[in-house]
Amino acid sequence: MKRPGLLAAALLTFASALPLPRSASADEGMWTLNGFPTERTKALGFAPDQAWLDAVRLASVRLTSGCSASIVSDRGLVLTNHHCAARCVAQLSTKKDDLSEKGFLAKNDAAERQCPAMEINQLTAITDVTARINGVTKGLEGAAFKEARDKEIAAIEKDCAKSDQVRCDVVTLYHGGRYDLYTYRRFQDVRLVFAPEDAIAYFGGDPDNFNFPRYNLDMALLRIYEDGKPATTPNRFTWSKDGSEEGELVFVSGNPGRTSRGNTVAQLEYLRDVYLPDRLFWLAEMRGQLTVFARQSKDQQRIAKTDLLYVENGYKALRGRLEALLDKELMRQKAEAEAQVKKKVASDPKLAEYKGAWDAIERALRVARDLRTEYNAKEARGTFGSAAMGHARTLVRWAAEQNKPNGERLPEFTDSKLPAMKAHLMSKAPIHAKLERLKLILYLTKLREELGPDDPFVKKVLGAASPETLADRLLKSKLDRPAFRKKLFDGGPSAIEKSKDPMIVLAREIDADARAIRERYETQVESVVDKNTEKVANARFATFGTSTYPDATFTLRLSYGQVKGFAHRGRPVTPYTTIAGAFGRATGQPPFALPKSFTKKKGAIDLDTPMNLVTTNDIIGGNSGSPLFNAKREIVGLIFDGNIYSLGGDYGFDASVNRAVAVDSRFMVEALGSVYGAKRLLDEIQK
Amino acid sequence: MKRPGLLAAALLTFASALPLPRSASADEGMWTLNGFPTERTKALGFAPDQAWLDAVRLASVRLTSGCSASIVSDRGLVLTNHHCAARCVAQLSTKKDDLSEKGFLAKNDAAERQCPAMEINQLTAITDVTARINGVTKGLEGAAFKEARDKEIAAIEKDCAKSDQVRCDVVTLYHGGRYDLYTYRRFQDVRLVFAPEDAIAYFGGDPDNFNFPRYNLDMALLRIYEDGKPATTPNRFTWSKDGSEEGELVFVSGNPGRTSRGNTVAQLEYLRDVYLPDRLFWLAEMRGQLTVFARQSKDQQRIAKTDLLYVENGYKALRGRLEALLDKELMRQKAEAEAQVKKKVASDPKLAEYKGAWDAIERALRVARDLRTEYNAKEARGTFGSAAMGHARTLVRWAAEQNKPNGERLPEFTDSKLPAMKAHLMSKAPIHAKLERLKLILYLTKLREELGPDDPFVKKVLGAASPETLADRLLKSKLDRPAFRKKLFDGGPSAIEKSKDPMIVLAREIDADARAIRERYETQVESVVDKNTEKVANARFATFGTSTYPDATFTLRLSYGQVKGFAHRGRPVTPYTTIAGAFGRATGQPPFALPKSFTKKKGAIDLDTPMNLVTTNDIIGGNSGSPLFNAKREIVGLIFDGNIYSLGGDYGFDASVNRAVAVDSRFMVEALGSVYGAKRLLDEIQK
């Protein structure tokens, strides 16, 4: 499944840079909506104009949790993946009423249920602010560069975010080659309308994940509300009557999270030797813990389900990426391209300022190797895996940050980010004590393992306690209750500073340590890499020209491609599966058990209906939930995955085998109609 | 902890080859007992003669489970690590009487308790059989080479193993440069005499593992019995009155498991990029599962304890090895040495036959990359983690192998190996259904994950079942009962072939698949690598001379060194800790909680007693339990670990920081006397 949530660790090496130097191959590219190469699709029979692109932009939305989605009715109905709504489905479930297991269908508006912690963003404008940023950073390096840039970004975002309903992000494209201000309309009242049973949403489960043929109904319908009523959304996708056919030109608009196609060799080696193994060891151990935890009782299974889904998905995705980087041929190509750019820089006096950039990045990554254990332990994993402890840190930091000038605050506390911060803090999403305990013990054990029992920070956190006894002490905190968090927040700095809540106390005690290593890491590693990847990017521009797309940044991109099979282990794989195939594959045992809704209605279902399909669109984690549509802007599918060859797509796109995997629009219609009897929704989307 | 059990996977890349080409540095070396460089220690003040070496050989023993030990009295008393006896301790424990938690001390001979599955080997002779093997393999390659060699080895071992009390192993040294026949006296009646509480044996637990300063009493005393009485063992170590002092010359005799110091660069890359990551992902997930399983109840904690100990130890050890191989400087040195040998080969016509060896190894490892997933799934992990399923495979294979000529059987079923095979099959070691279930589900899930749900073998194993339902079906097997296994074994092939026991049935169904991939893997990978590492070894001999030691092979080796501290992160670490340090470090929370026996007796204990120490001896996994002794063959310590810098020792020895970690003999005496009141044992070892 394509979702950046897990992968969006605050690690520079995912910071985007330029894609592969060659001009993008057919179908390759995650193009911005103000930089789409219309001339390329012209050759394929259709050249979008600006009005078409604007309409796509406004009908495409983003879930801030890390997914994509689309507006599919004029009453705010939103189509996304089940796995993008899974956390909401789990949060609305109880021991007695498990919506993951049973599915959910609202009979009418009144039955639609609010998701406790979901926010949808609609991209209303893109403005070039490159000149403003470059104006203040000119000639600066390292910490000074970072400080000036962040201050200007905070100012630009503050000017833009006139109300809580507006979100403004300055997005760094081409790694500093360009800065664009993305203005979003925020929707925070999002309700669950329809979600099928896990059994059909994830039919085939982890074994089939990232594979094709597939047989999934990985869809969910949400609705945007305004003032307690369904929002009016004239900018929408319509629904295709006939679906797609093999070879057809199709588009995907969505928010790919991160790609590393423009990374230097040193950055790729860092990913291969340091970041990915470390992350994978962590995920593997977490997976082991969650698996046995979920097996203990039905209730624990429900509680752990969403985490387990993300952990398994992330594990498989990252292993694929590691395999890709262990391929010596890929690294050879990357090294060759890099040598070409370096040669150009060496021979052209105008490019002299870019000379030391590669070495500077390599040096910064050597510093990263030294600092990262401490940075992870104290800052990146410094809330010890606990949601409540996360709230504790937010409150403690907010108490300190709120009286600083906007431009000097930590970026997540600048004025433009406050609405999102508050929404998260007040979220009614349940916090499960048993799962919190599991994670606290794991993270605290790892903290001691990685820094060693004699480290002063470890001693400060654990004292004479074991991870188990400290977890139990921390779990006496009341921060799992939204009302308690509200009281502290409303009480302001003095209430937070005086609080004796055990998590607030611990967050206060360790905050200075965490800030110190964050500061070191950001100035000695991130800023240096940022500044120098900008130089590398410029050098690549100078060598290869500019007709290409920026690496992914979890902002809206448009990709074109076609419905097309591929070859796997020497055998052709056709682009469509049918519902009949799912019945053929079902064993009755999870994850290959069809839900009763399907087995009971088998006679009423048209088994020849296309079920899932593959296309050549260039997508990556974050594209989950993206609409797949034709030149008429009609939905023909719903992106939910990539095939196994897509996992290397982080580093480069291989059009011969890299495929996006989607739910066919005809299957969604057949399921909503013949299986779930959701006439109300069908009428709405087909209108 | 130094133990090869986990690491001794049937993977060629651990097959030994030659050590680093330079002549061994001071203190480096795991020397055979018939090839000890007496002249080197002469310079240090003592040159052992053959009588001394023979006495050391006969007083040093091996636990076949993968550890070392020593005879410390003339009544068969054996000193080893607690972690080497941990499985026995766990097997003798019950829900109500947990010896891991409470410790164990036999008041008299009658109270000593037989270990259900322990075998001790004493090395009685070493005979050079190189000429016999080379005689039959001359000029052969690949499968033909392997077949001829294995047949001759089986014949030699059969000639030697005149009774069930004798074990004979042909050991391949210098990777085919030399073959020696090792003859052992087997002892199968081994009883537990003394084991302290886990809390002091592993004080500091996983966080302190592979670190120093340390504070462990990782010791156990066993006794060899013959005809129901303590064995008479005149060949023994005596006990030092005064222990050791800083700078003193000390020896370690033990059975280092595997080293890879002579591996080619291609072999090291295979370890770095394929074997170690894969193994670590597996261990991390297993660790996660066992951790949560053990937390569920006190009983499950007891059941899982030994596995968890090994998994955590293996995980930490292998991560250290991976880090070592990710060090570019190490790889550069290896590549440089390899280039030097290749250059010599290219320039010397007499060495022409060795020319293609490196490329042949690299090609075979490319084949290994293709075959290993299948090989692991069907053969190496083909008993799905279940001890009972392991017995099923042994029985099914024995039914097929027993009528073949000795030389044509699978090596583990040749005549000389039958006593060990039978002993394992009839072992009374308990098999815990809950732990079996955990592992079966994990292994079956991994099987499906790695080969994919559509693989014919996966379909054969799982059919329409899920890993859970298949595990439950298999657990109806009666193979967990020794009597049932005996009945099948005694019933011979027809009883085994007719059995409807579900594990026997499954083992029968998949055996042909497993044998087929094993055959392919052995002939296309292992034999090619074996044959060509022999050539590489010979080429290195020709380049660098022969005054060096063979890579470790889990056979008896002697190492010399001295008591000496080291520098860690720029600060000196002194070589001894004291009991006072343990009391200072104790927090009262596991794993930093001292047992009551110590806290209650604190007043009676001499707190200045040296507790643990470090030496420069060159050891590796398998050396656990080795005696540390002085020139007078007096025990001054008990090896139980290496420091963090020792983890790279698999690939090379760095005398400046690589240290062996031992329990001080004076601490063992103080604990036996002042804490446990074990006067009977003290009198015996100090006699």
mmCIF file of C-alpha atoms in Angstrom, chain A residues 12-163:
data_model
loop_
_atom_site.group_PDB
_atom_site.id
_atom_site.type_symbol
_atom_site.label_atom_id
_atom_site.label_comp_id
_atom_site.label_asym_id
_atom_site.label_seq_id
_atom_site.Cartn_x
_atom_site.Cartn_y
_atom_site.Cartn_z
ATOM 1 C CA LEU A 12 17.122 14.657 5.626
ATOM 2 C CA THR A 13 17.925 11.937 3.225
ATOM 3 C CA PHE A 14 14.360 11.897 2.095
ATOM 4 C CA ALA A 15 14.498 15.570 1.484
ATOM 5 C CA SER A 16 13.798 15.894 -2.172
ATOM 6 C CA ALA A 17 16.363 16.680 -4.765
ATOM 7 C CA LEU A 18 16.369 16.468 -8.511
ATOM 8 C CA PRO A 19 15.243 13.395 -10.352
ATOM 9 C CA LEU A 20 17.344 11.383 -12.733
ATOM 10 C CA PRO A 21 19.280 13.612 -15.082
ATOM 11 C CA ARG A 22 18.050 12.123 -18.350
ATOM 12 C CA SER A 23 14.870 13.768 -19.562
ATOM 13 C CA ALA A 24 12.046 11.715 -18.113
ATOM 14 C CA SER A 25 11.128 8.565 -20.068
ATOM 15 C CA ALA A 26 7.636 7.933 -21.365
ATOM 16 C CA ASP A 27 5.110 7.816 -18.537
ATOM 17 C CA GLU A 28 7.705 8.806 -15.956
ATOM 18 C CA GLY A 29 7.131 11.838 -13.803
ATOM 19 C CA MET A 30 5.266 13.293 -10.871
ATOM 20 C CA TRP A 31 4.473 16.675 -12.385
ATOM 21 C CA THR A 32 3.342 19.750 -10.513
ATOM 22 C CA LEU A 33 -0.031 21.190 -11.509
ATOM 23 C CA ASN A 34 1.689 24.391 -12.634
ATOM 24 C CA GLY A 35 4.363 22.567 -14.591
ATOM 25 C CA PHE A 36 2.663 19.771 -16.480
ATOM 26 C CA PRO A 37 4.333 18.840 -19.804
ATOM 27 C CA THR A 38 1.235 19.138 -21.968
ATOM 28 C CA GLU A 39 3.266 18.477 -25.120
ATOM 29 C CA ARG A 40 4.081 14.951 -23.937
ATOM 30 C CA THR A 41 0.523 13.715 -23.620
ATOM 31 C CA LYS A 42 -0.400 15.494 -26.849
ATOM 32 C CA ALA A 43 1.452 12.750 -28.667
ATOM 33 C CA LEU A 44 -0.736 10.272 -26.824
ATOM 34 C CA GLY A 45 -3.916 11.929 -28.072
ATOM 35 C CA PHE A 46 -4.797 14.506 -25.452
ATOM 36 C CA ALA A 47 -3.245 17.771 -24.326
ATOM 37 C CA PRO A 48 -4.748 19.185 -21.115
ATOM 38 C CA ASP A 49 -5.288 22.960 -20.993
ATOM 39 C CA GLN A 50 -5.011 25.106 -17.863
ATOM 40 C CA ALA A 51 -8.742 24.968 -17.148
ATOM 41 C CA TRP A 52 -8.584 21.174 -17.195
ATOM 42 C CA LEU A 53 -5.559 21.214 -14.883
ATOM 43 C CA ASP A 54 -7.235 23.673 -12.498
ATOM 44 C CA ALA A 55 -10.342 21.516 -12.358
ATOM 45 C CA VAL A 56 -8.224 18.456 -11.534
ATOM 46 C CA ARG A 57 -6.401 20.393 -8.832
ATOM 47 C CA LEU A 58 -9.607 21.478 -7.103
ATOM 48 C CA ALA A 59 -11.229 18.045 -7.282
ATOM 49 C CA SER A 60 -8.123 16.355 -5.841
ATOM 50 C CA VAL A 61 -7.595 16.486 -2.095
ATOM 51 C CA ARG A 62 -5.129 15.318 0.499
ATOM 52 C CA LEU A 63 -5.597 13.596 3.846
ATOM 53 C CA THR A 64 -3.067 15.204 6.181
ATOM 54 C CA SER A 65 -2.392 11.812 7.699
ATOM 55 C CA GLY A 66 -0.468 11.018 4.508
ATOM 56 C CA CYS A 67 -2.887 9.982 1.762
ATOM 57 C CA SER A 68 -4.585 11.254 -1.359
ATOM 58 C CA ALA A 69 -8.278 11.374 -2.260
ATOM 59 C CA SER A 70 -10.785 12.897 -4.679
ATOM 60 C CA ILE A 71 -14.125 14.672 -4.528
ATOM 61 C CA VAL A 72 -16.703 12.532 -6.300
ATOM 62 C CA SER A 73 -20.000 14.338 -5.728
ATOM 63 C CA ASP A 74 -21.238 17.899 -5.363
ATOM 64 C CA ARG A 75 -22.220 17.190 -1.762
ATOM 65 C CA GLY A 76 -18.676 16.713 -0.448
ATOM 66 C CA LEU A 77 -18.350 12.970 -0.986
ATOM 67 C CA VAL A 78 -14.679 11.917 -1.006
ATOM 68 C CA LEU A 79 -13.223 8.708 -2.386
ATOM 69 C CA THR A 80 -10.058 7.272 -0.856
ATOM 70 C CA ASN A 81 -8.587 3.936 0.167
ATOM 71 C CA HIS A 82 -9.837 1.873 3.048
ATOM 72 C CA HIS A 83 -6.283 1.791 4.389
ATOM 73 C CA CYS A 84 -6.276 5.602 4.358
ATOM 74 C CA ALA A 85 -9.427 5.646 6.478
ATOM 75 C CA ALA A 86 -8.444 2.613 8.556
ATOM 76 C CA ARG A 87 -7.432 4.599 11.595
ATOM 77 C CA CYS A 88 -10.810 6.361 11.615
ATOM 78 C CA VAL A 89 -12.613 3.034 11.170
ATOM 79 C CA ALA A 90 -10.652 1.615 14.120
ATOM 80 C CA GLN A 91 -11.249 4.702 16.241
ATOM 81 C CA LEU A 92 -15.006 4.453 15.681
ATOM 82 C CA SER A 93 -14.954 0.745 16.562
ATOM 83 C CA THR A 94 -15.556 -0.676 19.994
ATOM 84 C CA LYS A 95 -15.093 -4.099 21.498
ATOM 85 C CA LYS A 96 -18.742 -4.852 20.695
ATOM 86 C CA ASP A 97 -19.024 -3.032 17.385
ATOM 87 C CA ASP A 98 -15.955 -3.636 15.252
ATOM 88 C CA LEU A 99 -16.393 -1.715 11.995
ATOM 89 C CA SER A 100 -13.127 -3.099 10.580
ATOM 90 C CA GLU A 101 -14.584 -6.541 10.740
ATOM 91 C CA LYS A 102 -18.187 -5.760 9.832
ATOM 92 C CA GLY A 103 -17.790 -2.836 7.495
ATOM 93 C CA PHE A 104 -19.853 0.349 7.648
ATOM 94 C CA LEU A 105 -22.519 1.909 5.445
ATOM 95 C CA ALA A 106 -24.405 5.046 6.459
ATOM 96 C CA LYS A 107 -28.035 4.774 5.404
ATOM 97 C CA ASN A 108 -28.408 8.546 5.330
ATOM 98 C CA ASP A 109 -26.531 11.747 6.162
ATOM 99 C CA ALA A 110 -27.472 11.520 9.809
ATOM 100 C CA ALA A 111 -25.854 8.089 10.125
ATOM 101 C CA GLU A 112 -22.492 9.326 8.839
ATOM 102 C CA ARG A 113 -19.955 9.300 11.666
ATOM 103 C CA GLN A 114 -17.323 11.917 12.343
ATOM 104 C CA CYS A 115 -13.703 10.775 12.164
ATOM 105 C CA PRO A 116 -12.010 11.870 15.400
ATOM 106 C CA ALA A 117 -8.732 12.983 13.861
ATOM 107 C CA MET A 118 -9.008 13.538 10.160
ATOM 108 C CA GLU A 119 -8.234 16.615 8.125
ATOM 109 C CA ILE A 120 -8.694 17.106 4.398
ATOM 110 C CA ASN A 121 -6.845 19.761 2.394
ATOM 111 C CA GLN A 122 -7.873 21.172 -0.961
ATOM 112 C CA LEU A 123 -5.160 22.971 -2.928
ATOM 113 C CA THR A 124 -6.653 26.359 -3.838
ATOM 114 C CA ALA A 125 -3.569 28.219 -5.068
ATOM 115 C CA ILE A 126 0.127 27.881 -5.963
ATOM 116 C CA THR A 127 2.331 30.996 -5.836
ATOM 117 C CA ASP A 128 6.025 31.275 -6.690
ATOM 118 C CA VAL A 129 7.916 32.758 -3.710
ATOM 119 C CA THR A 130 11.436 31.817 -4.806
ATOM 120 C CA ALA A 131 12.621 35.398 -5.083
ATOM 121 C CA ARG A 132 11.491 36.262 -1.540
ATOM 122 C CA ILE A 133 13.391 33.322 -0.020
ATOM 123 C CA ASN A 134 16.517 33.757 -2.119
ATOM 124 C CA GLY A 135 16.510 37.425 -1.216
ATOM 125 C CA VAL A 136 17.126 36.697 2.451
ATOM 126 C CA THR A 137 19.372 33.604 2.150
ATOM 127 C CA LYS A 138 21.778 34.863 -0.489
ATOM 128 C CA GLY A 139 25.366 33.996 0.427
ATOM 129 C CA LEU A 140 24.467 32.305 3.692
ATOM 130 C CA GLU A 141 25.537 28.775 4.756
ATOM 131 C CA GLY A 142 24.780 26.273 7.522
ATOM 132 C CA ALA A 143 22.939 27.538 10.574
ATOM 133 C CA ALA A 144 22.667 31.114 9.268
ATOM 134 C CA PHE A 145 21.142 29.865 6.007
ATOM 135 C CA LYS A 146 18.646 27.723 7.861
ATOM 136 C CA GLU A 147 17.684 30.449 10.288
ATOM 137 C CA ALA A 148 17.118 33.064 7.592
ATOM 138 C CA ARG A 149 15.180 30.674 5.388
ATOM 139 C CA ASP A 150 12.965 29.351 8.189
ATOM 140 C CA LYS A 151 12.200 32.858 9.398
ATOM 141 C CA GLU A 152 11.157 34.004 5.934
ATOM 142 C CA ILE A 153 9.084 30.863 5.401
ATOM 143 C CA ALA A 154 7.284 31.479 8.709
ATOM 144 C CA ALA A 155 6.576 35.060 7.647
ATOM 145 C CA ILE A 156 5.255 34.068 4.216
ATOM 146 C CA GLU A 157 3.055 31.366 5.697
ATOM 147 C CA LYS A 158 1.719 33.741 8.361
ATOM 148 C CA ASP A 159 0.839 36.405 5.797
ATOM 149 C CA CYS A 160 -1.059 33.772 3.847
ATOM 150 C CA ALA A 161 -2.945 31.915 6.598
ATOM 151 C CA LYS A 162 -5.668 34.470 7.271
ATOM 152 C CA SER A 163 -7.969 32.056 9.094
#
